[in-house]
Amino acid sequence: MQTLNIIRPDDWHIHLRDNASLQLTVPLAERTFARVLAMPNLTPPLTTMHGVLDYRERILAVAINQRFTPYFALYFTNDLNASTLREAKLCPWILGVKLYPQGATTHSDWGINDINKQFENLSIMEELELPLLVHGEVTDNTIDIFDREARFIDTVLEPLQQRFPKLPIVLEHISTTEAVDWVQSMPAHIAATITVHHLAFNRNHLLAGGLRPDYYCLPILKQHQHQQKLQQAVMSKNQSKFFLGTDSAPHVQDRKYSACGCAGCFTSSIALPLLAELFSAHEALPLLESFTSINGALFYQLPINTERLRLIQSPWVVPQQYTTDDLSFIPLLAGKTLSWQCQPIEDQSNE
Ligand code: DOR
Ligand code: ZN
């Protein structure tokens, strides 16, 4: 049986949701990840220091591992201002500000509709070196959904980068060749997260042989050649600008599996098993650790974790659902057998 012992991974893009959901999302995340960067698209969104600190308490109240560390991004709204940005920079738990183009995705109604009106805030972020985390898709309905990321890079991101050349930027959950090329052409303070589902799947999984709401996420899964480009980006020796952000995004069953299913794949528990399978199939297992456990920490100027995670090549069946008395979330690949699994934390304590 093959085993893999790596520095414990971090998830630099996760949706933990709030309140009752935390009882499911937090324990599942901390089984695999030492640190997570929790997204602020709650209702109402996380826009203040006070809101972040309260949310942090709610997360820590349900965490089992006392060393589990959640970080946060503030939601970029039209009300963002200089004093909030300066406070955020001083808060050790806040790593950046998340830009959602208004209407681009789940709970993005509070997002920005005209980035050109935000130059003052962006200039302060550049001065503070406070990262801008970007959902990179245009929202214009005349633009094909498969072209929205590439169009965003051309019309929004590239001009923004030229105007604020020192602003650290993370282009989140990239899904296209264009995004890989753009990030690779930029200096070191511009990087990208990549999800497990964009690495493992393409739009055939979503559309061929029947519509599959379980694979519906945003940015939408693209053609196979884009998936291959993402795989090459993380499986090459020159992959330091790319790091894991699962975008694990649970939605309650009725909302996800309905005539109009919500965007998001709940992948916390399958992330590392699926990555191990993928990297192993490409004979790239030695490159997995930098993608999951090193590149992101270096980008955010945080220490590398000292704890480790052991993966074993031993089949397991992904649960049909994760439930509490109050709710139920269906993981991506529910009921499927995966060939790698994470060894439970309690079995790793002697290492
Ligand atoms: O698929 C997605 N789900 N993409 C996002 O950008 C948001 C997320 C969510 O919050 O459900
Ligand atoms: Zn997300």
mmCIF file of C-alpha atoms and ligand atoms in Angstrom, residues 13-15 17 39-41 98 100 105-106 135 172-173 195 218-219 245-249, ligand 2:
data_model
loop_
_atom_site.group_PDB
_atom_site.id
_atom_site.type_symbol
_atom_site.label_atom_id
_atom_site.label_comp_id
_atom_site.label_asym_id
_atom_site.label_seq_id
_atom_site.Cartn_x
_atom_site.Cartn_y
_atom_site.Cartn_z
ATOM 1 C CA HIS A 13 -10.418 29.526 -0.338
ATOM 2 C CA ILE A 14 -13.313 27.876 1.476
ATOM 3 C CA HIS A 15 -16.970 28.589 2.216
ATOM 4 C CA ARG A 17 -21.068 29.313 5.780
ATOM 5 C CA MET A 39 -14.860 33.566 2.290
ATOM 6 C CA PRO A 40 -17.030 36.497 3.355
ATOM 7 C CA ASN A 41 -20.149 35.902 1.205
ATOM 8 C CA LYS A 98 -12.545 39.806 -1.690
ATOM 9 C CA TYR A 100 -17.102 39.906 -6.207
ATOM 10 C CA THR A 105 -22.023 34.269 -8.057
ATOM 11 C CA THR A 106 -23.678 33.163 -4.801
ATOM 12 C CA HIS A 135 -13.701 36.375 -8.383
ATOM 13 C CA GLU A 172 -9.344 32.848 -7.302
ATOM 14 C CA HIS A 173 -10.417 29.446 -8.620
ATOM 15 C CA THR A 195 -9.797 24.090 -6.930
ATOM 16 C CA LEU A 218 -18.672 29.147 -10.794
ATOM 17 C CA PRO A 219 -16.515 29.742 -12.711
ATOM 18 C CA GLY A 245 -8.110 26.882 -2.643
ATOM 19 C CA THR A 246 -10.850 24.257 -2.746
ATOM 20 C CA ASP A 247 -13.785 26.675 -3.024
ATOM 21 C CA SER A 248 -15.597 23.933 -1.125
ATOM 22 C CA ALA A 249 -19.097 25.399 -1.112
HETATM 23 ZN ZN ZN B 2 -15.624 30.747 -3.512
#
